[in-house]
CSV table of C-alpha atoms and ligand atoms in Angstrom, one decimal:
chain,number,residue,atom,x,y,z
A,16,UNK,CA,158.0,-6.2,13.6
A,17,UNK,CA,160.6,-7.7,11.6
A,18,UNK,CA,158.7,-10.0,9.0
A,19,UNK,CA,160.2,-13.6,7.3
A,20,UNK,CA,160.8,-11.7,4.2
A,21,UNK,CA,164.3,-9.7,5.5
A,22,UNK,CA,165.5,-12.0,8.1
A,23,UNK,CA,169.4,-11.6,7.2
A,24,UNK,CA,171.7,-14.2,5.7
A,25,UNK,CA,173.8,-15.4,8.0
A,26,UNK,CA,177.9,-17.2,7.5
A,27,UNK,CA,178.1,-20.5,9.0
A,28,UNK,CA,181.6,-22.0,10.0
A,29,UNK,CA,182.1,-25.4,11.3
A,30,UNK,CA,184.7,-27.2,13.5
A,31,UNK,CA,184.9,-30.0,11.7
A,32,UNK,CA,186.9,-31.8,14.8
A,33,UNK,CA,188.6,-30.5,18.2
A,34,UNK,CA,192.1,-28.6,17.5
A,35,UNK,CA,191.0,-27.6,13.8
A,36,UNK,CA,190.1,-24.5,12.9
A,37,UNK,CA,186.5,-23.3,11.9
A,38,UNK,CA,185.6,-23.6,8.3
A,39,UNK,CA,183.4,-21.4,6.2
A,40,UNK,CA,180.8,-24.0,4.8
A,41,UNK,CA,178.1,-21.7,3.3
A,42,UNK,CA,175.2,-19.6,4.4
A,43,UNK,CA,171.2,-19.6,5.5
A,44,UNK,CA,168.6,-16.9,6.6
A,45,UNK,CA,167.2,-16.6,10.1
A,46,UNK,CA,165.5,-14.1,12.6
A,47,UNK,CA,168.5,-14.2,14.3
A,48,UNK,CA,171.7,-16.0,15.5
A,49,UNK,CA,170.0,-18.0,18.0
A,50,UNK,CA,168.0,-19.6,14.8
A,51,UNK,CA,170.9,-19.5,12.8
A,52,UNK,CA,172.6,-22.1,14.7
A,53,UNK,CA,169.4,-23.9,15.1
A,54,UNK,CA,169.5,-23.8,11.4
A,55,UNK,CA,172.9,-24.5,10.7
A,56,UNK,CA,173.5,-27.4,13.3
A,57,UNK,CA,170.5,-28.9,10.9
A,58,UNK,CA,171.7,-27.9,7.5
A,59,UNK,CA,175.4,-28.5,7.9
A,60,UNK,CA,175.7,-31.2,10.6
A,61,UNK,CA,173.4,-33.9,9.2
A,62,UNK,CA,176.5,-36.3,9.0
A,63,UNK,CA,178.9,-35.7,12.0
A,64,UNK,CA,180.4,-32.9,10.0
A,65,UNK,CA,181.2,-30.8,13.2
A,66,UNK,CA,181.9,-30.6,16.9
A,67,UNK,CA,181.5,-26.8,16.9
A,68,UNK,CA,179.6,-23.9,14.9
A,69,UNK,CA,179.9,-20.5,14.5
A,70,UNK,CA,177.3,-18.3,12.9
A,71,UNK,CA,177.8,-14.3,11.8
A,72,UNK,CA,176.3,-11.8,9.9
A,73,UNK,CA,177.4,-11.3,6.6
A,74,UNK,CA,176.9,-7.7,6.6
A,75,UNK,CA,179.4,-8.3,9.3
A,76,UNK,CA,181.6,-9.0,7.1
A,77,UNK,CA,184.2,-6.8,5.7
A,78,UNK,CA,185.9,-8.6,2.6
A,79,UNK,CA,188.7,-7.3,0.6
A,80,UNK,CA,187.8,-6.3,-3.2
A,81,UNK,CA,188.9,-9.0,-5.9
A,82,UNK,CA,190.1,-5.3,-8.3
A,83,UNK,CA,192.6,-5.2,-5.4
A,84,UNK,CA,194.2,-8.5,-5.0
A,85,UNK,CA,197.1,-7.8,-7.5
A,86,UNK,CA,198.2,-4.5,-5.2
A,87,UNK,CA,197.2,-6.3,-2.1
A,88,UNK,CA,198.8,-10.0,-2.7
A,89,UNK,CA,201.2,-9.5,-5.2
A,90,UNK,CA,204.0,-7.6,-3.8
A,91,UNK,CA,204.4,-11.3,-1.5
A,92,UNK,CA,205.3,-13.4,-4.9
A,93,UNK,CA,208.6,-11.8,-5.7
A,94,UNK,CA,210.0,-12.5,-1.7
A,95,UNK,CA,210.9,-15.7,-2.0
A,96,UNK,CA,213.7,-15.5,0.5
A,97,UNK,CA,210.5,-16.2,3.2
A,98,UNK,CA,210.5,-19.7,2.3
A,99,UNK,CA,213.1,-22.1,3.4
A,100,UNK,CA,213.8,-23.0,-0.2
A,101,UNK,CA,215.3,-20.5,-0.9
A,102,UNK,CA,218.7,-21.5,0.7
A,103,UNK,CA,221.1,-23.6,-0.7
A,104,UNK,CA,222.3,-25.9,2.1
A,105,UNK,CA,225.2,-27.8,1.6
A,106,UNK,CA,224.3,-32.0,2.1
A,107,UNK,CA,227.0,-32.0,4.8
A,108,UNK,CA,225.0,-29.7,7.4
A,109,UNK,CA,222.6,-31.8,9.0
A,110,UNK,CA,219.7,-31.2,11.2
A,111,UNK,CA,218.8,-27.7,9.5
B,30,UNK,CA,168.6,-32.1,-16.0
B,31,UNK,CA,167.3,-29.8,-12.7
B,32,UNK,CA,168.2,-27.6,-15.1
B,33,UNK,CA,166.1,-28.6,-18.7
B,34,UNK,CA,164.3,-25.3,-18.6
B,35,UNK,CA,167.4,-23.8,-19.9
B,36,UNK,CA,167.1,-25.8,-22.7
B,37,UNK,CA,164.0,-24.7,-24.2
B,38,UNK,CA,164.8,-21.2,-23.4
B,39,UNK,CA,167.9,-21.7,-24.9
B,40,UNK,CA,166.9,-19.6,-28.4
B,41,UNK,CA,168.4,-16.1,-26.6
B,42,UNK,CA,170.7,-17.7,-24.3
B,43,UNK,CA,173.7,-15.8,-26.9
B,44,UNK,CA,176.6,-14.4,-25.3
B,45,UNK,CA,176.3,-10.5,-25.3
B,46,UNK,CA,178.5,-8.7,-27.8
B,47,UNK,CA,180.9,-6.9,-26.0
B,48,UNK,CA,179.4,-3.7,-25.6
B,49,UNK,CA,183.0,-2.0,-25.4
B,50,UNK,CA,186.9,-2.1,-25.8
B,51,UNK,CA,186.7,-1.7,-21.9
B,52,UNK,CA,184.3,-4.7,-21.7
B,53,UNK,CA,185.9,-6.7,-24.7
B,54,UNK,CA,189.2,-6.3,-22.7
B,55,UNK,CA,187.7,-7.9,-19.4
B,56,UNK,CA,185.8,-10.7,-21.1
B,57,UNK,CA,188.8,-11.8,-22.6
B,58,UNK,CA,190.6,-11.9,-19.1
B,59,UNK,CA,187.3,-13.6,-17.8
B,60,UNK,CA,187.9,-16.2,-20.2
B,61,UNK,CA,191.4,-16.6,-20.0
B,62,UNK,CA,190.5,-17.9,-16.6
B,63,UNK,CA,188.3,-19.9,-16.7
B,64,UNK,CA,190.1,-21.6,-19.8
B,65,UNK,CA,192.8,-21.7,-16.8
B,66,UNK,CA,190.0,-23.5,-14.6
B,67,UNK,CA,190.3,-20.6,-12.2
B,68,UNK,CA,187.1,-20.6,-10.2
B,69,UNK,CA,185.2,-17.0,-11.1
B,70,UNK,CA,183.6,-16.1,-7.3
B,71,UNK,CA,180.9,-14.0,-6.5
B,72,UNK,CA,182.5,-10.2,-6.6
B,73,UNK,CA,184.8,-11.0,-9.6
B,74,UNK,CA,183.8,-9.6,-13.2
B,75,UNK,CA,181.7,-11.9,-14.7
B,76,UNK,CA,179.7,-11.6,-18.2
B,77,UNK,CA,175.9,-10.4,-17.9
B,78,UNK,CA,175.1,-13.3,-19.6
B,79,UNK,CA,177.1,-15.7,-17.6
B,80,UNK,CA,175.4,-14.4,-14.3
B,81,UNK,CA,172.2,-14.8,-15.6
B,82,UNK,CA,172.4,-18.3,-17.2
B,83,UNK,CA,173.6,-19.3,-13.8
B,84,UNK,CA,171.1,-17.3,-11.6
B,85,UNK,CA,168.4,-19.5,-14.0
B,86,UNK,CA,170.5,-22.6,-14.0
B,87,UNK,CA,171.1,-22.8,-10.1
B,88,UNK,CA,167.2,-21.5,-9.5
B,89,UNK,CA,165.9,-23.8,-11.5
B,90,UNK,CA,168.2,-26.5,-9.6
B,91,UNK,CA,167.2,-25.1,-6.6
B,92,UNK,CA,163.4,-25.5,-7.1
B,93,UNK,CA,164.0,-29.0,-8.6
B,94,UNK,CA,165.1,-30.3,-5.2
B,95,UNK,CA,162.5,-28.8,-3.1
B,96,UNK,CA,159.4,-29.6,-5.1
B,97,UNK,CA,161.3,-33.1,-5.7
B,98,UNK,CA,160.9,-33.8,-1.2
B,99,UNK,CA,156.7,-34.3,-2.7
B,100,UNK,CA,156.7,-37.2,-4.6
B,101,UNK,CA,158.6,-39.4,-2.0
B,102,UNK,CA,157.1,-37.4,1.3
B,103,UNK,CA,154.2,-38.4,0.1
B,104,UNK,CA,155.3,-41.9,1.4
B,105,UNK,CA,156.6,-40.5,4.4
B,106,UNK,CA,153.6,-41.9,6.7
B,107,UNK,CA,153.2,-45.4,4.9
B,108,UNK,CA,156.6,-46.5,4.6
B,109,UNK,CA,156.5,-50.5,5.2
B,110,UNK,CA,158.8,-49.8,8.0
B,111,UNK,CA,160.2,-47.6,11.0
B,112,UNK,CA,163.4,-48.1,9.6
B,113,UNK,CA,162.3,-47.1,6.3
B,114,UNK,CA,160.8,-44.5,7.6
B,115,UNK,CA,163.3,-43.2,9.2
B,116,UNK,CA,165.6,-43.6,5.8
B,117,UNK,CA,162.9,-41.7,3.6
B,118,UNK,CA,162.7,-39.0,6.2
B,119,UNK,CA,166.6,-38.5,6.3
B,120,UNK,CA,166.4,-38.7,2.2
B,121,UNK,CA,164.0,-36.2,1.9
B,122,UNK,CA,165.7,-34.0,4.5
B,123,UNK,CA,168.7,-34.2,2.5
B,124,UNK,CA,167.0,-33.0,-0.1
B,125,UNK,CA,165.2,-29.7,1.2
B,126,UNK,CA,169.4,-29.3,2.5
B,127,UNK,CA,170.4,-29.6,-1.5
B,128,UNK,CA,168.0,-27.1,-2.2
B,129,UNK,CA,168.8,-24.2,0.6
B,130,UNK,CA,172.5,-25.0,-0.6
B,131,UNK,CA,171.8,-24.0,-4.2
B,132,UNK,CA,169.8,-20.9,-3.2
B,133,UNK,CA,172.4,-19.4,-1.2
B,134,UNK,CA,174.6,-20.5,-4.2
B,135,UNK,CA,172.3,-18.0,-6.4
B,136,UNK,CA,172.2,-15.2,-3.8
B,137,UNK,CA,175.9,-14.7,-3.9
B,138,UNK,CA,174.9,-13.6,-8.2
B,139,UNK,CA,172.5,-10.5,-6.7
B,140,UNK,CA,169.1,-12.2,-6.8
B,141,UNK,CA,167.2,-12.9,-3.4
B,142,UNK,CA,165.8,-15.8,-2.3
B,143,UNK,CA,162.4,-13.9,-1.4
B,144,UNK,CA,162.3,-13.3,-5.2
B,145,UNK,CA,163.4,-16.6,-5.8
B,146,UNK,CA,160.8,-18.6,-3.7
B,147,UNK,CA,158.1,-16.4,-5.5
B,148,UNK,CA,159.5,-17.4,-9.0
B,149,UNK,CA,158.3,-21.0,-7.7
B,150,UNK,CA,155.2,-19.9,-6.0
B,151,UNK,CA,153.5,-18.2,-8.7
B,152,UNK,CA,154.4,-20.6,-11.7
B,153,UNK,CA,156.7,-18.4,-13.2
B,154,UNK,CA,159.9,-20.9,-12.3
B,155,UNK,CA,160.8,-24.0,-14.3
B,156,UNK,CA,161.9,-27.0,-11.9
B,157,UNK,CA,163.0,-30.6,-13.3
B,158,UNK,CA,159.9,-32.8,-15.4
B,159,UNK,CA,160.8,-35.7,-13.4
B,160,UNK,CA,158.4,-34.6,-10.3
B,161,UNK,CA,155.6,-34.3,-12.3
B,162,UNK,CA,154.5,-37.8,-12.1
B,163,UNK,CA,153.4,-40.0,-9.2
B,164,UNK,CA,154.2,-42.2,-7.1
B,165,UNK,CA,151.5,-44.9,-6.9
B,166,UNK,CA,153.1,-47.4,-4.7
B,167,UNK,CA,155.9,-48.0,-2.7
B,168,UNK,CA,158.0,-49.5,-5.2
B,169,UNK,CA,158.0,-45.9,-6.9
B,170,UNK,CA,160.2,-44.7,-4.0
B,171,UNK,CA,163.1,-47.2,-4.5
B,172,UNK,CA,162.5,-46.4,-8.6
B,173,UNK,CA,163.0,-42.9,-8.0
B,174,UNK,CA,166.5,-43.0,-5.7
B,175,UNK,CA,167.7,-45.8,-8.0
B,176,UNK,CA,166.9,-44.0,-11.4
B,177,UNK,CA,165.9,-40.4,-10.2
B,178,UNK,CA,169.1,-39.6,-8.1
B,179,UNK,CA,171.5,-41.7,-9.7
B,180,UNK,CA,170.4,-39.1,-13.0
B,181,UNK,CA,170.7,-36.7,-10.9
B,182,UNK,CA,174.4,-38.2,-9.7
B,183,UNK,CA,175.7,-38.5,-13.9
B,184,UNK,CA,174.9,-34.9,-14.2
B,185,UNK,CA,175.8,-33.1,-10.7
B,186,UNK,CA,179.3,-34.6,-10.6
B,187,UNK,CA,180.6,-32.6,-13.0
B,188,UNK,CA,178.8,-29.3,-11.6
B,189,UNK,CA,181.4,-29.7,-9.1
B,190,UNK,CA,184.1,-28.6,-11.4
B,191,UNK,CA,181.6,-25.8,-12.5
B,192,UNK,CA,183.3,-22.5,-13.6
B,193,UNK,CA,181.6,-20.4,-10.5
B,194,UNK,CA,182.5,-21.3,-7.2
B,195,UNK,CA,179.6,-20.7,-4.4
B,196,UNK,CA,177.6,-23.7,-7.0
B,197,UNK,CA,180.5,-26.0,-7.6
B,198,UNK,CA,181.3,-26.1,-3.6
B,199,UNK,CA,177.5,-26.6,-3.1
B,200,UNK,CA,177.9,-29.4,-5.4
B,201,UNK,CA,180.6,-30.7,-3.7
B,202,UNK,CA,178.5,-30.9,-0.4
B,203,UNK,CA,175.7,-32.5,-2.3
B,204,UNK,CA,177.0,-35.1,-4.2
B,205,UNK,CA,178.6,-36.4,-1.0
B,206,UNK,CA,174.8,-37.2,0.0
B,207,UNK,CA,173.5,-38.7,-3.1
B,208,UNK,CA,175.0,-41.6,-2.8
B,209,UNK,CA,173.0,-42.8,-0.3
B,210,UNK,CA,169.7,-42.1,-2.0
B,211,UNK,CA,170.7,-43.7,-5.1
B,212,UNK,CA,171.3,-46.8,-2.7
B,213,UNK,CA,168.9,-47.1,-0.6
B,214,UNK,CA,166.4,-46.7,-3.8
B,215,UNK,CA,168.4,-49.7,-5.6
B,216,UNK,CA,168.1,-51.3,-1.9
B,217,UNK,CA,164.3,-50.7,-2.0
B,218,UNK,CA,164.0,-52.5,-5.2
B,219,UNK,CA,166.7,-55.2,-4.1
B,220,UNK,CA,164.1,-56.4,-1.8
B,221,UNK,CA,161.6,-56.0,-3.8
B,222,UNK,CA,162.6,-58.4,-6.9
B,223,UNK,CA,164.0,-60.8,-4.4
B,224,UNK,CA,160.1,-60.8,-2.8
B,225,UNK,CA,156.6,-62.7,-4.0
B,226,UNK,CA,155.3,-62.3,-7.6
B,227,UNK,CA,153.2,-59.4,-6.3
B,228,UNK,CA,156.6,-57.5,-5.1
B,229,UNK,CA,158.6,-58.3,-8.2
B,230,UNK,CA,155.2,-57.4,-10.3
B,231,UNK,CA,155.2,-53.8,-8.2
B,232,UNK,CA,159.0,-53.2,-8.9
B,233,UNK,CA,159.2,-54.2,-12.8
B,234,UNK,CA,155.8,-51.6,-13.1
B,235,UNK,CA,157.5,-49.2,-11.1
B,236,UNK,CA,160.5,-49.4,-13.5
B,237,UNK,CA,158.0,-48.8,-16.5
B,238,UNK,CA,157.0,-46.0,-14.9
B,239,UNK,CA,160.0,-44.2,-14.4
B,240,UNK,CA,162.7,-45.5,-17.0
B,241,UNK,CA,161.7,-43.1,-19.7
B,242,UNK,CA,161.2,-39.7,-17.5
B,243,UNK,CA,164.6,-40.5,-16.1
B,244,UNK,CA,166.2,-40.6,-19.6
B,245,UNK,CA,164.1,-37.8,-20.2
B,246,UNK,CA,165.6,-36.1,-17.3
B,247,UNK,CA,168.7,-35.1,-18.9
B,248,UNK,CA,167.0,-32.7,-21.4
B,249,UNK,CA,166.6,-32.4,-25.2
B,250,UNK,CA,168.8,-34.0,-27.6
B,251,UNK,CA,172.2,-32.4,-28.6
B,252,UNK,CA,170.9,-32.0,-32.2
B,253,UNK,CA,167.9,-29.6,-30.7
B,254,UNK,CA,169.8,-28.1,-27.8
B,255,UNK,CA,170.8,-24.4,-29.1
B,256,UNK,CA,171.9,-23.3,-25.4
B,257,UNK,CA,175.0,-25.5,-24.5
B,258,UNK,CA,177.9,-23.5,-26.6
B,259,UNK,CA,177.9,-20.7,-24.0
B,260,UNK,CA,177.9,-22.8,-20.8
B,261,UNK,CA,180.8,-25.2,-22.7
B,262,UNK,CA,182.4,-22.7,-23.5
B,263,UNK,CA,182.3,-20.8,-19.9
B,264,UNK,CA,182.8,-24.6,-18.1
B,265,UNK,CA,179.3,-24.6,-16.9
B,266,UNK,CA,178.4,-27.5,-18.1
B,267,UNK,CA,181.2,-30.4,-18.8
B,268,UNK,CA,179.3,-32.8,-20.7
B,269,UNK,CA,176.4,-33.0,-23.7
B,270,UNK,CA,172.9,-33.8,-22.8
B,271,UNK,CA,173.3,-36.9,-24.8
B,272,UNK,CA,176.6,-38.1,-23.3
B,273,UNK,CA,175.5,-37.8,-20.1
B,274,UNK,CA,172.5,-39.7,-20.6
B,275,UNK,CA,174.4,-42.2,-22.9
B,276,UNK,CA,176.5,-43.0,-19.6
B,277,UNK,CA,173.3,-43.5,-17.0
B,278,UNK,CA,171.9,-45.9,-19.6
B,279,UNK,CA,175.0,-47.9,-19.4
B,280,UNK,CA,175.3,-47.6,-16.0
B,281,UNK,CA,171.7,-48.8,-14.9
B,282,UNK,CA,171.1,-51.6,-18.1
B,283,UNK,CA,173.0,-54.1,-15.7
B,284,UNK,CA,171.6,-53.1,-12.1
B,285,UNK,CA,168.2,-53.7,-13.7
B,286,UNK,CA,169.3,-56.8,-15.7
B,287,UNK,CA,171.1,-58.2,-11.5
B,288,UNK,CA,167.6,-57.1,-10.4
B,289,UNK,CA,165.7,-59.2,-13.0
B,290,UNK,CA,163.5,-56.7,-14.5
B,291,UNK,CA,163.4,-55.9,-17.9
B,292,UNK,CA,163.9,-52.6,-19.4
B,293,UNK,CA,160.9,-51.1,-21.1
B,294,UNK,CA,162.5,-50.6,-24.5
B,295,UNK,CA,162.1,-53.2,-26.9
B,296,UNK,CA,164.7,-51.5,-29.0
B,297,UNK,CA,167.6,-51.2,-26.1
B,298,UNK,CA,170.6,-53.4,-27.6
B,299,UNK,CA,173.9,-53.9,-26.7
B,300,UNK,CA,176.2,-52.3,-29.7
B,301,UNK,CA,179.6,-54.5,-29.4
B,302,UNK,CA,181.1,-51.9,-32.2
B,303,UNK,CA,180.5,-49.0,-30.3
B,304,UNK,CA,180.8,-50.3,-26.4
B,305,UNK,CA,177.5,-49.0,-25.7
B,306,UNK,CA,173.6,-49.7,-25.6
B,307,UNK,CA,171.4,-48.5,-27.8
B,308,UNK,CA,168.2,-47.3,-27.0
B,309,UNK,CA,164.6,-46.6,-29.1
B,310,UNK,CA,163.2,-43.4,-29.4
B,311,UNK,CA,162.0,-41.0,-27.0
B,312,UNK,CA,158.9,-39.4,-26.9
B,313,UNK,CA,160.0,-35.5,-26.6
B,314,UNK,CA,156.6,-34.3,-27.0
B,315,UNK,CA,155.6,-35.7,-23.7
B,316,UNK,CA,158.5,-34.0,-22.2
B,317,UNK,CA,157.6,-31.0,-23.6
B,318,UNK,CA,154.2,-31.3,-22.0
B,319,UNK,CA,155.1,-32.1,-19.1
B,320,UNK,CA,158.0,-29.1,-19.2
B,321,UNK,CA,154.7,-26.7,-20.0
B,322,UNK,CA,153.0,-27.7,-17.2
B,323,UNK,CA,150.9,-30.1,-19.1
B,324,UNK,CA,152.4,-33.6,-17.0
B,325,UNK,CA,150.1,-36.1,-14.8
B,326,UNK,CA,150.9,-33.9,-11.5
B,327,UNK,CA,152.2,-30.4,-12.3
B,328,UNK,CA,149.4,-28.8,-11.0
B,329,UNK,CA,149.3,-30.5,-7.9
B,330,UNK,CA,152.9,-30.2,-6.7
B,331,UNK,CA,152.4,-26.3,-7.5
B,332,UNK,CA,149.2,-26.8,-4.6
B,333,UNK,CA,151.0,-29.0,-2.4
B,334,UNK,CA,154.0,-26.3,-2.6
B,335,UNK,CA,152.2,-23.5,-2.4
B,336,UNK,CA,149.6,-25.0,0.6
B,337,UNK,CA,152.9,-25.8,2.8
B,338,UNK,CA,154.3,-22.2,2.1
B,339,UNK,CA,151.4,-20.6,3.5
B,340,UNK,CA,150.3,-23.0,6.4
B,341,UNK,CA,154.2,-22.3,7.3
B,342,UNK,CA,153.2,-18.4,7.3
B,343,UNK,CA,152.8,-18.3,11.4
B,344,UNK,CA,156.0,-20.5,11.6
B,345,UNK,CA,158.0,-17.8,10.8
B,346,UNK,CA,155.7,-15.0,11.5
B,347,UNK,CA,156.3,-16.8,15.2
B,348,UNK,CA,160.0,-17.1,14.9
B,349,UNK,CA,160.3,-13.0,13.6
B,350,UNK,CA,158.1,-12.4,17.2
B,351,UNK,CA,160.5,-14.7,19.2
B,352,UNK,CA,163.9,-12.9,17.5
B,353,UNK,CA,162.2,-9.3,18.6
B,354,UNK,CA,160.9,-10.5,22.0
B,355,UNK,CA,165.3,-11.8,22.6
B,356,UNK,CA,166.5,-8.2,21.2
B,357,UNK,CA,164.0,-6.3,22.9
B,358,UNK,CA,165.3,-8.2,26.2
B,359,UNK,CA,168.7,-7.9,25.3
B,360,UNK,CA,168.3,-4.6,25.0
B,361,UNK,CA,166.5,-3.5,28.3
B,362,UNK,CA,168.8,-5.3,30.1
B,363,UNK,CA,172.1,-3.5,28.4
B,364,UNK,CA,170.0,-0.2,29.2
C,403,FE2,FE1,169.3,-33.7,-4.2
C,404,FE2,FE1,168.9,-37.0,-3.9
């Protein structure tokens, strides 16, 4: 039998209202995700924070490594011609 | 503060000397950033040193909250109310919340909270002096929100612009709740001092009793504090033990003077030169005895601690047997 000392950490995400998107808002143990949102419903919803809850494993999480966020997220910084900024619009044209 | 044990440990608390080009090269980007206040986050490069001043730092924080939920549940079942009661319960919740926040906050550095609950369990960890000493009468409660947390407020607000991210969001999330304890505490003694002579007599002891732990509460003098260079210098901590505690005293001088009670410091004084109070001397040995375990009720909130750990044992012994008993069905019925 599984004993208290490795129940697994779980991620906890809340809907903080309907039509927002889940948040991340931190993490807890439990024996499992049924507990977990026992858990998290009290350690994260004290206060009205949430309408919603999501709970996962954080070994289920696959997370991208910091030593690759230059090759990864860099290469985006010098395209600046994906943001409407970029264009010089003349006052005249309206609406655009 | 939570945190004082760093203090007295603070003799080897030196930043390593880079052990190589390679290494020298990375500590300088690690500092660059967080000169840049650029949160560091859990898988980043961070200093040996820096991960295990903050493992102790958020630990100790950690334990401070959860061994702090004794000396007010304690008045759990004789609150003068059910409203009360229902306040203190909420409060002390909070509280056990503050401290499951910081010890995920200290996973994310590699340590487990298994290990970490032990450190507490066997004597080994340091939590804050503050919850070594007792809490007589009801009047304690509303001295301990009004003096304890708002301490606790001076120093956690600028955690929350701490250097490492998984502690200054956890900070975040528990600042936004200690504003209510500080309140209702202040609210407790409110009624108090507006009550009969016995009621103002309990309040003004109460303050007595707590006024000097709670300055004590923010750890040695700057002049004997050897630790704090490091943690300046990689933004863990904002302010001086001194300033901070400078700041309470002028804070709380005139909530005690609207309350009518009288400070116990025949020395505190009003400096018109230097916009601040100032206060007479405090007595650092008994904080030191009380850090050492030597305080009025260190060894009992070790028993009470360690007596709900284990009567908890079939708790989660139960909850393990539920969790298999919902896979095993889950399972059979996927079969
Ligand atoms: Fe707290
Ligand atoms: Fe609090």
């Amino acid at each position: 039998m599984q004993t208290e000392r490795d129940w697994p950490l779980f991620e906890i995400f809340v809907r903080a209202r309907a039509g927002l998107d889940h948040k991340h808002v931190g993490s807890l143990h439990a024996a499992d995700a049924a507990m977990a949102l026992e858990h998290a419903r009290d350690l994260y919803t004290r206060r009205e924070e949430g309408v919603s809850l999501w709970v996962v494993r954080s070994s289920d999480i696959t997370a991208s490594d910091p030593a690759d966020s230059e090759s990864l997220f860099e290469p985006a910084r010098d395209k600046i011609y994906r943001h409407p900024t970029f264009y010089a619009i003349p006052d005249e044209v309206k609406t655009l | 503060m939570y945190t004082q044990g760093l203090d007295a440990a603070g003799a080897d608390a030196r930043a390593d000397s880079a052990a190589s080009d390679d290494e020298a090269a990375l500590l300088q980007r690690f500092q660059r950033r967080v000169d840049a206040e650029e949160k560091i986050e859990p898988k980043d490069w961070m200093p040996e040193r820096y991960r295990s001043t903050l493992i102790r730092q958020i630990s100790q924080h950690a334990h401070s909250e959860i061994v702090g939920m004794l000396p007010e549940g304690n008045w759990i079942t004789r609150a003068p109310t059910l409203q009360r009661k229902a306040i203190l319960i909420a409060k002390v919740q909070d509280e056990g919340g503050h401290g499951a926040y910081l010890y995920s906050a200290a996973e994310t550095l590699g340590v487990s909270r298994d290990q970490l609950i032990d450190q507490l369990l066997s004597g080994k960890a340091k939590y804050s002096s503050i919850f070594n000493y007792p809490t007589p009468t009801w009047a304690d409660v509303g001295a301990i929100g009004w003096l304890v947390d708002g301490a606790a407020i001076m120093n956690q607000i600028p955690l929350c612009r701490c250097s490492y991210g998984p502690y200054a969001r956890a900070m975040v999330r528990v600042c936004r709740e200690e504003s209510f304890h500080q309140r209702q505490g202040y609210d407790i003694m409110l009624r108090l001092s507006q009550g009969s002579a016995a009621q103002r007599r309990m309040a003004q002891e109460a303050l007595n009793r707590w006024w000097w732990p709670a300055l004590m509460m923010f750890g040695p003098p700057d002049a004997d504090s050897t630790h704090s260079s490091d943690s300046q210098r990689w933004k863990i901590k904002r302010f001086s033990n001194d300033e901070l505690r400078q700041k309470f005293v002028d804070f709380t001088v005139p909530q005690a003077q609207f309350l009518g009670l009288t400070v116990p410091d025949p020395e505190l004084r009003w400096n018109e030169a230097a916009e601040r109070h100032d206060i007479g001397a405090i007595d650092w040995r008994e904080f030191e005895q009380v850090l050492k375990g030597n305080g009025p009720c260190n060894a009992e909130r070790l028993a009470a601690r360690r007596s709900a750990h284990e009567q908890g044992a079939w708790v989660r012994e139960a909850a393990s047997a539920y969790a298999e008993k919902r896979r095993a069905r889950g399972a059979s019925r996927a079969a």
